[in-house]
XYZ file of C-alpha atoms in Angstrom:
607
model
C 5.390 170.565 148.989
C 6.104 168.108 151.702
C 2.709 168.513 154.050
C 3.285 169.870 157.894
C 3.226 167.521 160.345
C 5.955 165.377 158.304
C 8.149 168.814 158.426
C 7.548 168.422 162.178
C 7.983 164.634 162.327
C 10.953 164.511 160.407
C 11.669 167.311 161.990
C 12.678 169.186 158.770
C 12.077 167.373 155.719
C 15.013 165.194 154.182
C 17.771 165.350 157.052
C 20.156 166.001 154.308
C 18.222 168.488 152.350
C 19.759 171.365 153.698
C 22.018 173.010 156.465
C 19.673 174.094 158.822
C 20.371 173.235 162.462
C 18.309 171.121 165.274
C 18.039 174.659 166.571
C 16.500 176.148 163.727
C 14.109 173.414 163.662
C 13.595 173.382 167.388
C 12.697 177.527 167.280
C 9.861 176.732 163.782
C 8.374 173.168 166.135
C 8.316 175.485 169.361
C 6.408 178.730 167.528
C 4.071 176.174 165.932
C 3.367 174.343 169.123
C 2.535 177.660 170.354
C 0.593 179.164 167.682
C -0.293 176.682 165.369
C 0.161 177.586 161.652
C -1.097 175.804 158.677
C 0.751 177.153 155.957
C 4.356 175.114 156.259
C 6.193 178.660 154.267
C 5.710 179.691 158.331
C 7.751 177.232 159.716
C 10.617 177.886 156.828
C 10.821 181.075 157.245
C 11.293 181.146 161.281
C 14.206 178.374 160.726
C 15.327 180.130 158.207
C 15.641 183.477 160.786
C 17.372 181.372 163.205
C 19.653 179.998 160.444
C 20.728 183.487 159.527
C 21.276 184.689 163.137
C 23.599 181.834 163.557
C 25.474 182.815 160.266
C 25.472 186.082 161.430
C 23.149 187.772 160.085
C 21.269 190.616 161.845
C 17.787 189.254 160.131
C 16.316 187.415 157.198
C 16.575 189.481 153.949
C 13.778 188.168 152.035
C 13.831 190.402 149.016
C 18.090 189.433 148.949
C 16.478 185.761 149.197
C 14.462 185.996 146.185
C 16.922 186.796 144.296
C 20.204 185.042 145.623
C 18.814 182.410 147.743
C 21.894 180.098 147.707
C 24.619 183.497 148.117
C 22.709 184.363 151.023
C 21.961 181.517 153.197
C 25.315 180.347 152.154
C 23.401 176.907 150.773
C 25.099 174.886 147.210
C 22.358 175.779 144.406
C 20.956 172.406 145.046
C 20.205 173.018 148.745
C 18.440 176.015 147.678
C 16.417 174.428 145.393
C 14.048 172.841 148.103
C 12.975 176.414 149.555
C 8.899 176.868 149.166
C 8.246 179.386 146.639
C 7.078 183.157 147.347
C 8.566 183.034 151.243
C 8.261 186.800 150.710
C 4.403 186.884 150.457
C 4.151 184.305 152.879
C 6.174 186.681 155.768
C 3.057 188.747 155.659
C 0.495 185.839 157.699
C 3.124 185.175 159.919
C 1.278 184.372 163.034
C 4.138 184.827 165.423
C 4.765 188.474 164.256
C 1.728 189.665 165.955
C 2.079 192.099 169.302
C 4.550 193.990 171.128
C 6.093 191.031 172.612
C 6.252 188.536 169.358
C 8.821 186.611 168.799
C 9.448 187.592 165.349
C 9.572 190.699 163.945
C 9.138 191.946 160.496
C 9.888 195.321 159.136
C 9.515 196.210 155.605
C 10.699 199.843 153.695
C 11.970 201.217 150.669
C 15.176 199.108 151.013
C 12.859 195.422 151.410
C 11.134 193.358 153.652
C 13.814 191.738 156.697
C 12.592 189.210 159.246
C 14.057 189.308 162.683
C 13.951 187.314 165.707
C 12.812 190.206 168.639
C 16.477 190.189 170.282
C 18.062 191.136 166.880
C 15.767 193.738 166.108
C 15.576 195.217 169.725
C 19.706 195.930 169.150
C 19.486 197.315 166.154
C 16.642 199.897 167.402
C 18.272 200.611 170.448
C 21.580 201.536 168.184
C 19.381 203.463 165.752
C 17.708 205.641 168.761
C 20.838 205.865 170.621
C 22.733 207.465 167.602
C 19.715 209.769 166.270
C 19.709 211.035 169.904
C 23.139 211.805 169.931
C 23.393 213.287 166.715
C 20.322 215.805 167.971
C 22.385 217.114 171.151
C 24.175 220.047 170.670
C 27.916 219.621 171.081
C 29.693 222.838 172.252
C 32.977 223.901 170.110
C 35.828 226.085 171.027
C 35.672 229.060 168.692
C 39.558 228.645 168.185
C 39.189 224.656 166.649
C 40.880 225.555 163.456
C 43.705 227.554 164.968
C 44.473 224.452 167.335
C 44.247 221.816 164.726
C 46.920 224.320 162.833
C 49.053 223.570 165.837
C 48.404 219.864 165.725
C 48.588 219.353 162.081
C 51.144 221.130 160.139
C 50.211 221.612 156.400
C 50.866 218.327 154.082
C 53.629 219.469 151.761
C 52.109 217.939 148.993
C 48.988 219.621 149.225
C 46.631 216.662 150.093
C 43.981 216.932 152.269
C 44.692 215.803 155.721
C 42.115 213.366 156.657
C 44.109 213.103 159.954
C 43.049 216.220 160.841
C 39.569 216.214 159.524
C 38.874 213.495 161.741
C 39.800 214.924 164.286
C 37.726 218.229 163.397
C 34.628 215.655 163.099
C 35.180 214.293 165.892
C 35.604 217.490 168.203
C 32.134 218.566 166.834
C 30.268 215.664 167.208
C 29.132 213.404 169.942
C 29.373 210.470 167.932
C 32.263 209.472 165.132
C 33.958 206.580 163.157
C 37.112 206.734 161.911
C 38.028 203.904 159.671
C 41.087 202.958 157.554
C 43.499 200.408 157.328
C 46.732 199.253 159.535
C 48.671 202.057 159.681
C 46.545 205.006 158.452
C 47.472 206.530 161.789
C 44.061 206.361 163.672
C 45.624 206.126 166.938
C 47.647 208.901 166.214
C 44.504 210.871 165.407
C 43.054 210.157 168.492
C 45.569 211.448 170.950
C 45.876 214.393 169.028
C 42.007 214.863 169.458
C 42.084 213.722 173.101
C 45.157 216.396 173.654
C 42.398 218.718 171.699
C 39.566 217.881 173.562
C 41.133 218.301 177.677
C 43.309 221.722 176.552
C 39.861 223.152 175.934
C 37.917 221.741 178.526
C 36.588 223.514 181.472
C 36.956 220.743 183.965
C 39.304 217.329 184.336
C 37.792 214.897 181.411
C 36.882 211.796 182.412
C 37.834 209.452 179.952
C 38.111 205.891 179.078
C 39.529 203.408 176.544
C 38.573 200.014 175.634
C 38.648 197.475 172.754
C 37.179 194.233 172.164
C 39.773 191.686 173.289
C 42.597 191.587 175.862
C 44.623 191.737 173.325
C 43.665 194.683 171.562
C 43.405 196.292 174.416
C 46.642 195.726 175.357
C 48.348 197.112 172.139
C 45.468 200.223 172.441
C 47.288 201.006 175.386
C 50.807 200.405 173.770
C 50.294 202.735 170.749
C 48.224 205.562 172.919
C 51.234 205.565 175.204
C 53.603 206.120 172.480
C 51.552 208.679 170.518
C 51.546 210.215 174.011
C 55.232 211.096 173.925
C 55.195 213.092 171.107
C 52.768 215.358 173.326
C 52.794 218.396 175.823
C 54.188 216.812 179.399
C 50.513 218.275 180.551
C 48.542 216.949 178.548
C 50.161 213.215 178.731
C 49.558 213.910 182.585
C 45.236 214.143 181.362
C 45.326 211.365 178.852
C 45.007 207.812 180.270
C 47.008 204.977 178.649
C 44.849 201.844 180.318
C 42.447 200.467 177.659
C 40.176 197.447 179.185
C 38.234 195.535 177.202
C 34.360 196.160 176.950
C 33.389 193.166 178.692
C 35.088 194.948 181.713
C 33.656 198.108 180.964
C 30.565 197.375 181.090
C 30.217 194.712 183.311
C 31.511 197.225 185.693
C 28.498 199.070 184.976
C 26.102 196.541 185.148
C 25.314 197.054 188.628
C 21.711 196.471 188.226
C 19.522 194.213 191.045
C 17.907 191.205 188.760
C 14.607 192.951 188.671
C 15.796 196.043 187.883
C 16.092 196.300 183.849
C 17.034 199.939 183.732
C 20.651 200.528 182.161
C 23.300 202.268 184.613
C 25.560 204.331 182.708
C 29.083 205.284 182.740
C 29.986 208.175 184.337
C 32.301 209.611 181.570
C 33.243 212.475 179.145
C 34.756 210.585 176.296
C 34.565 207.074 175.558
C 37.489 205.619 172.518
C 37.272 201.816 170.999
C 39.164 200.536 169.429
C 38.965 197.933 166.587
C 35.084 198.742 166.598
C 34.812 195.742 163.585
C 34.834 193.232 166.401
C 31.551 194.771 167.885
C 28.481 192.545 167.570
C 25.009 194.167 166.995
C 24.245 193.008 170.826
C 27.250 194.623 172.604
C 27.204 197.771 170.215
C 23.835 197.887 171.379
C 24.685 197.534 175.385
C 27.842 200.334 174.700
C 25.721 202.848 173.237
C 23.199 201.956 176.558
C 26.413 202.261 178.714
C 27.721 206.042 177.878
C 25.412 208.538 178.049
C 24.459 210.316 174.847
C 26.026 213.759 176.585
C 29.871 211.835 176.350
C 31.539 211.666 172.653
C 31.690 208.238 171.346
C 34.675 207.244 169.132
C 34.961 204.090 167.387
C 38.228 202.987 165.470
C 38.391 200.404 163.135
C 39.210 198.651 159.802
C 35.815 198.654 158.152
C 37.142 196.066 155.942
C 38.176 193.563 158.260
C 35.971 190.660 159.441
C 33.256 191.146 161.494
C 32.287 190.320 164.532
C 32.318 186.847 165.421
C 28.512 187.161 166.671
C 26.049 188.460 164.593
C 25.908 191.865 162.960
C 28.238 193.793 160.984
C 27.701 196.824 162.798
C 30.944 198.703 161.864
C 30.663 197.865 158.154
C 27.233 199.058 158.100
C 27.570 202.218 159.556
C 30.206 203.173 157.475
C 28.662 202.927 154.718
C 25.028 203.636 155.273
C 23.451 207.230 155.500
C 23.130 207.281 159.578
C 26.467 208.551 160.320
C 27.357 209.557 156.783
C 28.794 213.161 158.139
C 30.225 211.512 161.496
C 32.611 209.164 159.889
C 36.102 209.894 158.265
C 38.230 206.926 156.404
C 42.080 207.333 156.660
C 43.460 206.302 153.640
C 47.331 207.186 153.445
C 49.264 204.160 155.131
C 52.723 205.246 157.032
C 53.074 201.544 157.464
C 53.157 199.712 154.419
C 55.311 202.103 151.189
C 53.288 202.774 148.210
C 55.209 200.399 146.586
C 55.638 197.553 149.363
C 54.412 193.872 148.589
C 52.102 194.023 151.537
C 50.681 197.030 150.543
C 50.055 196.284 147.234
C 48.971 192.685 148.112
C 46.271 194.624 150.488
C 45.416 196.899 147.996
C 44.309 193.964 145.658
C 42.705 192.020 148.102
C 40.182 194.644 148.677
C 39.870 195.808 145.405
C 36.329 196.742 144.524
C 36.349 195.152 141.120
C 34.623 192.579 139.735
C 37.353 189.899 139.715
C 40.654 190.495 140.792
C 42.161 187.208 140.522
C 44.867 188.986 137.484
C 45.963 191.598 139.856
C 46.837 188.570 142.674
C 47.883 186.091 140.036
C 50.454 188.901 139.554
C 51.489 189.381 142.653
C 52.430 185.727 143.686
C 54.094 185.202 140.081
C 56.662 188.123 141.515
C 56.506 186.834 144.719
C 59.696 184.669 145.873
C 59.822 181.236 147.270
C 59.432 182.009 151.003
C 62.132 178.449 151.535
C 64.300 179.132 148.657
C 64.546 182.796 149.972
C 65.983 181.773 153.271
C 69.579 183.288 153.899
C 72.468 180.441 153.497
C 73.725 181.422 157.024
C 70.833 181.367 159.353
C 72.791 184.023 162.024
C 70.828 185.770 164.520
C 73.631 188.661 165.476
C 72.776 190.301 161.517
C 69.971 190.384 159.704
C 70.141 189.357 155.942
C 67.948 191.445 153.754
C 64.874 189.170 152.968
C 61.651 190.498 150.555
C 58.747 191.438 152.409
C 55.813 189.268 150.714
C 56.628 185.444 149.753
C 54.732 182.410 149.189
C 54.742 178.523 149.628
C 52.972 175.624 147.834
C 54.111 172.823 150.214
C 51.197 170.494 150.278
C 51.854 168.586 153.769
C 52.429 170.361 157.164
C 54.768 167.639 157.892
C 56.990 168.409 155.019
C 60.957 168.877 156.324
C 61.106 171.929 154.396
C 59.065 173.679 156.422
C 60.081 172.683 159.633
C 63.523 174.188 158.556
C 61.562 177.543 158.333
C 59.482 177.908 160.659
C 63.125 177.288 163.055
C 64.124 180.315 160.768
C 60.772 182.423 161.481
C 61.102 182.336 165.480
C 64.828 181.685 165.519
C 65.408 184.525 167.845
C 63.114 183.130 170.250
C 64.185 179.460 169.641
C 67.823 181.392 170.973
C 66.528 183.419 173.785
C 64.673 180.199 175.237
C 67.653 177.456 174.903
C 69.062 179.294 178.143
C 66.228 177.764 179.930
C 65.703 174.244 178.565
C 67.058 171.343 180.221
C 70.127 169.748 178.442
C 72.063 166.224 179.088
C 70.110 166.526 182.521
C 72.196 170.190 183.230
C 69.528 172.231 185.006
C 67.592 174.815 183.070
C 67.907 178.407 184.060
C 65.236 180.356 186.051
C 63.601 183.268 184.165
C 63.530 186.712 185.860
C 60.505 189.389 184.675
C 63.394 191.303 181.941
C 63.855 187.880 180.146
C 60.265 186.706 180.132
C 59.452 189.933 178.359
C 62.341 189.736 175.657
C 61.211 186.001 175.034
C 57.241 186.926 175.079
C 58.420 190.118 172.365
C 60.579 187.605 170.369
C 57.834 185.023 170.035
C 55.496 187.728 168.136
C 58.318 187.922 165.554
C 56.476 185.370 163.429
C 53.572 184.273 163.798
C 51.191 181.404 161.862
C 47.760 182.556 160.940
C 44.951 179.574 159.454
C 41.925 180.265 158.329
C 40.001 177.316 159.789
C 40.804 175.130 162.983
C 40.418 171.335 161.919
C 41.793 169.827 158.469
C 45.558 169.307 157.104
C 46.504 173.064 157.481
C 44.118 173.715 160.579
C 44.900 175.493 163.821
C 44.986 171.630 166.149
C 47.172 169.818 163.367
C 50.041 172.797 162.920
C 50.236 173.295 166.137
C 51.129 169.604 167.142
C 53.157 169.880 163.611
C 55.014 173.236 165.152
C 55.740 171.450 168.238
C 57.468 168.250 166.643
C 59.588 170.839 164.144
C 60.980 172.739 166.614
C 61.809 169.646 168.732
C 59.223 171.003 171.745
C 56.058 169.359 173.467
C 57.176 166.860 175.190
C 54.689 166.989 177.696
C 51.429 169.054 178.012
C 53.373 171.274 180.312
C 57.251 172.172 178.536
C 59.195 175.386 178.727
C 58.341 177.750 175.678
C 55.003 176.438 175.642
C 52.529 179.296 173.725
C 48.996 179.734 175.117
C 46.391 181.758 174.695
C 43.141 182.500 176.910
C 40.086 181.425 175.595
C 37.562 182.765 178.187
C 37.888 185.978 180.679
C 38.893 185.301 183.857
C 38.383 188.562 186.050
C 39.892 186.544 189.190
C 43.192 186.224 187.333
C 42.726 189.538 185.173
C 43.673 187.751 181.790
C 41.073 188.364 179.128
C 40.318 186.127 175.575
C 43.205 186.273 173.612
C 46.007 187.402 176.019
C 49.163 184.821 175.091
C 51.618 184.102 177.574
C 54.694 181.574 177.865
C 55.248 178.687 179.943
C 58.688 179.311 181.618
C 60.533 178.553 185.224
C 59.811 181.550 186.989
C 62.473 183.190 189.034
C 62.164 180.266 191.719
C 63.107 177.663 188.463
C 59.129 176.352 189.089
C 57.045 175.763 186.033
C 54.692 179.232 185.446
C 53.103 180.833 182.662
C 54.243 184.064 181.764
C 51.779 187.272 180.785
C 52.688 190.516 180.242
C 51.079 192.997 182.702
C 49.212 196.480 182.305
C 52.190 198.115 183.431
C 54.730 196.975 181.585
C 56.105 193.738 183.898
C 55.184 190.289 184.078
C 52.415 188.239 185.633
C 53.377 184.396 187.254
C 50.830 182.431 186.935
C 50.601 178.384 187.571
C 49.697 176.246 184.975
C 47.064 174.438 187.181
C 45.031 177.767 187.773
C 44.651 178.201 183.834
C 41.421 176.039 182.829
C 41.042 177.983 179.604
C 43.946 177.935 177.650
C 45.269 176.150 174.063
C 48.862 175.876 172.473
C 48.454 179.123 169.699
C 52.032 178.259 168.065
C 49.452 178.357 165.207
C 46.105 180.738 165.514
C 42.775 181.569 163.157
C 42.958 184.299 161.924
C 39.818 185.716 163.639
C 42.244 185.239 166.994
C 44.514 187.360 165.299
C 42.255 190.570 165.020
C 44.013 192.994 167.376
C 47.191 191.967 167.043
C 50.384 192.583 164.716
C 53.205 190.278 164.018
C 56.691 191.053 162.442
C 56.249 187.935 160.061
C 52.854 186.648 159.134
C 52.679 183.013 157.887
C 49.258 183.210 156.481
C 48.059 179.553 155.771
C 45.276 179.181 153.098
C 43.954 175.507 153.125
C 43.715 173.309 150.099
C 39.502 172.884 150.115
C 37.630 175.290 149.810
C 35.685 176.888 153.013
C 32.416 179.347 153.460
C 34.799 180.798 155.909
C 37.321 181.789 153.156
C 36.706 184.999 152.441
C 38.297 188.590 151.383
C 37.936 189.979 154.743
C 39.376 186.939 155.961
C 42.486 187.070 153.472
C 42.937 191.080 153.707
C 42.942 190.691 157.901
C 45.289 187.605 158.044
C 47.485 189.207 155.561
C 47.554 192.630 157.408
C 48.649 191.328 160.559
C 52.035 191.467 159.267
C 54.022 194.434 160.222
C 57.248 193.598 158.339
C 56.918 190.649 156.055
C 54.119 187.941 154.763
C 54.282 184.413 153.807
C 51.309 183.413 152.352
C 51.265 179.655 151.932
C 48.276 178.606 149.420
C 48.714 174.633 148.065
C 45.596 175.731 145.696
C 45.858 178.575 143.753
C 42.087 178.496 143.164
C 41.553 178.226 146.578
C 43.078 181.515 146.947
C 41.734 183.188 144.581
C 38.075 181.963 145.010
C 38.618 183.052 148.803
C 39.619 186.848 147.766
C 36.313 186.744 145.263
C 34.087 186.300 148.354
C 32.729 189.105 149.833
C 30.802 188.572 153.009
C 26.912 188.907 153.526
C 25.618 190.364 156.838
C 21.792 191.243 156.363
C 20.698 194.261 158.556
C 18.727 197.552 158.701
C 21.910 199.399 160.086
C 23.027 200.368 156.280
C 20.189 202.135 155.067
């Protein structure tokens, strides 16, 4: 074993040995500097947590790590192969474990023996304690809940349980619930009719509020609530807000709290809903359970099957399936979106299949599946719509191939119609916009959308972008009319949150603005020179994407293999689609080695 001061010299053995960071290294040199240890196992396995918080990992699993070393620190057999032996025994002298205020922390049970860094472990307490003191509370139920679910939920004529409704019955009797299930399963619909439950049987006006991770899905919480709402009593849509915000905004509102003062001001509230609850990392799941008081009923919607949170944890997944909230959380499971027999269902379906390989079912699929180019109607018309199957696929192996340029013109053709109104031609002046057109353009660009898994390489987010641009004869400077963006950052002074898309367009006055739509239904002007955080999103990742539904998904698969091709990532990109799904995949294998791939969050949240 390579002795310790050339680990710290070095200042991690061979630099090409394995993936760890200068980070990781930097945390194992500073703990040693501190606390000197002489057994080098110590300075692995702290580099190792900070490798696995990084990945996104709540903590180190060490028994998972004697057994699937590689699997788990997502590390080629070979990289593996230069980990000490018996990192498990060696957790137990960890000098830097020791005390209330240690750096690391290690925790071992009937499930195995995890190593966290503090922060890490700190969350996942304070979402443990929050929950077990919520579930303790008694929550007070009208005596007449199964007579008013009658009224909400007429019997199934087939005789299938409603899981709408037993949601909903969870939910009214606990201060805490999850209800998962895929797109379409109706949560949303589930939720008004327990929000329309919950203020016909309260004693005074509910406070309540709704919220979701992103701008974006925030936006289109506030969308569906509103139309769920119509199908309602005009007195209860009168007591059931439509505004979601997103939880950075919630509780940054909240976090009114002098710089010496650590204790945790909470929301003055009766009912709290999120939505797409997947997103949540362990840290902010941590701060939202701090946020609403333990007396106010928690919801959380989401896809339990989607990716997780770009930070680390996998908070959602976890608590779905582990034995915490076992009785507090409902999966939908009946899909009014996608048919029974619908490609995109079934395409879905095998995606997340929990068998041991399903490459035959998907091999299946795409054998049945059309050519997405050779499927095109003859006459491209935009007045009538020519019948077109809902799931097709494409092998092209270049982005700059002339087929495809022909259809992605085809995919946003409406839009590419809309906008030629106010484009400059043989120097004729283009047309100012007015707030009704920049909202029919900004609908008709999220007809079709393109969805990569990674951001650089031949089929990454930078390159189709610039190739999207060139096919549909736009970006001709960094400015142009029809230019795409999306925000990257929050920015509270303009009110535009990560991932809200907008379209550069001449305003009313014919000067160059950008284009968002507003909370209440009109448009936002906003100057290009005011927007620091913004990039073209003609083309998006697929994490971008969670949140949002398109009519047409092109979901681009690239031709190397990725650690960030994975199931979740193929069953969310592919589920984005609403209508119809292109999935373009120039390596079978690829494909099929990315929907084998489950992924591994470590964490004490599932036990």
């Amino acid at each position: 074993m390579t002795v310790l001061k050339d680990l710290l010299r070095q200042p991690w053995g061979p630099a090409h040995a394995t993936p760890l960071t200068g980070l990781d290294t930097a945390l194992a040199n500073l703990l040693h500097s501190k606390h000197p240890s002489d057994d080098p196992r110590h300075l692995w396995l702290a580099a190792l947590t900070s490798h696995q918080w990084g990945r996104g990992h709540a903590c180190l699993d060490l028994t998972a790590l004697q057994h699937q070393a590689a699997a788990w620190l997502g590390w080629t057999n070979e990289q593996a192969a230069v980990l000490p032996t018996d990192l498990h025994t060696a957790a137990r002298t960890l000098p830097w474990t020791q005390g209330d205020a240690s750096p690391l922390v290690l925790t071992e049970d009937a499930q195995g023996v995890r190593l966290y860094l503090r922060r890490a472990w700190t969350a996942e307490q304070t979402i443990r304690q929050s929950i077990v003191q919520r579930l303790a509370l008694p929550c007070e139920v009208t005596a007449d809940l199964q007579q008013r679910l009658d009224v909400l939920f007429p019997p199934i004529s087939n005789g299938e349980p409603d899981r709408q409704r037993l949601a909903c019955e969870v939910a009214a009797q606990h201060r805490i619930t999850l209800i998962t299930g895929g797109p379409g399963t109706g949560k949303t619909t589930t939720v008004v009719k327990l929000l329309s439950l919950l203020v016909g049987t309260a004693a005074h006006e509910l406070q309540i509020h709704l919220a979701a991770p992103t701008g974006k899905a925030a936006a289109r919480l506030s969308e569906s609530i509103s139309n769920a709402l119509t199908q309602m009593p005009a007195d209860v849509q009168k007591r059931i807000p439509t505004h979601a915000q997103t939880l950075h905004r919630l509780l940054q509102t909240n976090n009114r709290s002098h710089h010496n003062d650590q204790r945790v001001h909470q929301l003055a509230t009766d009912v709290v809903l999120v939505d797409e609850a997947s997103m949540i990392d362990l840290e902010m799941m941590a701060r939202l359970l701090q946020t609403v008081p333990p007396t106010a009923r928690l919801v959380l919607l989401g896809d339990k099957d989607q990716l997780a949170s770009v930070e680390a944890g996998a908070v959602m997944s976890q608590l779905c399936t582990g034995s915490l909230l076992q009785h507090q959380t409902v999966t939908l499971t009946h899909s009014h979106r996608f048919d029974v027999q619908s490609g995109i269902g079934q395409w879905a379906r095998a995606v997340n299949a929990d068998v041991v390989d399903n490459t035959p079912a998907l091999q299946a699929l795409w054998n049945t599946a059309p050519d997405w180019l050779a499927s095109l109607p003859l006459q491209q018309s935009i007045d009538g719509e020519t019948p077109e199957p809902d799931v097709t696929r494409l092998q092209l192996t270049s982005a700059s191939d002339a087929k495809l340029a022909v259809g992605l013109r085809y995919g946003w053709r409406h839009w590419l119609a809309l906008l030629d109104a106010h484009r400059t031609h043989n120097k004729q002046a283009a047309q100012p916009c007015n707030d009704a057109q920049a909202l029919a353009l900004l609908k008709a660009f999220t007809e079709f959308c393109v969805l990569c898994a990674v951001r650089e390489g031949p089929l990454g987010v930078a390159q189709l972008n610039a190739h999207i641009e060139h096919a549909l004869g736009l970006g001709a400077s960094t400015w142009y009319v029809g230019r795409p963006v999306m925000v990257t950052r929050n920015d509270y002074a303009l009110a535009l949150m990560n991932g809200d898309i907008g379209l550069c367009l001449p305003g009313p006055d014919g000067v160059l603005r950008v284009a968002f739509p507003a909370a209440d239904g009109g448009v936002r002007w906003v100057m290009p020179s005011r927007l620091d955080s913004v990039e073209t999103v003609f083309a998006m990742t697929v994490h971008k994407s969670q949140g949002s539904e398109f009519a047409h998904v092109l979901l681009v698969i690239p031709a190397q293999e990725s650690p960030v091709l994975t199931r979740e990532l193929v069953y969310t990109g592919l589920t984005r689609a609403r209508q119809r799904l292109t999935l373009w995949a120039p390596q079978l294998q690829v494909l099929w080695k990315a929907c084998a791939r489950r992924v591994l969050r470590s964490g004490g949240l599932s036990d």
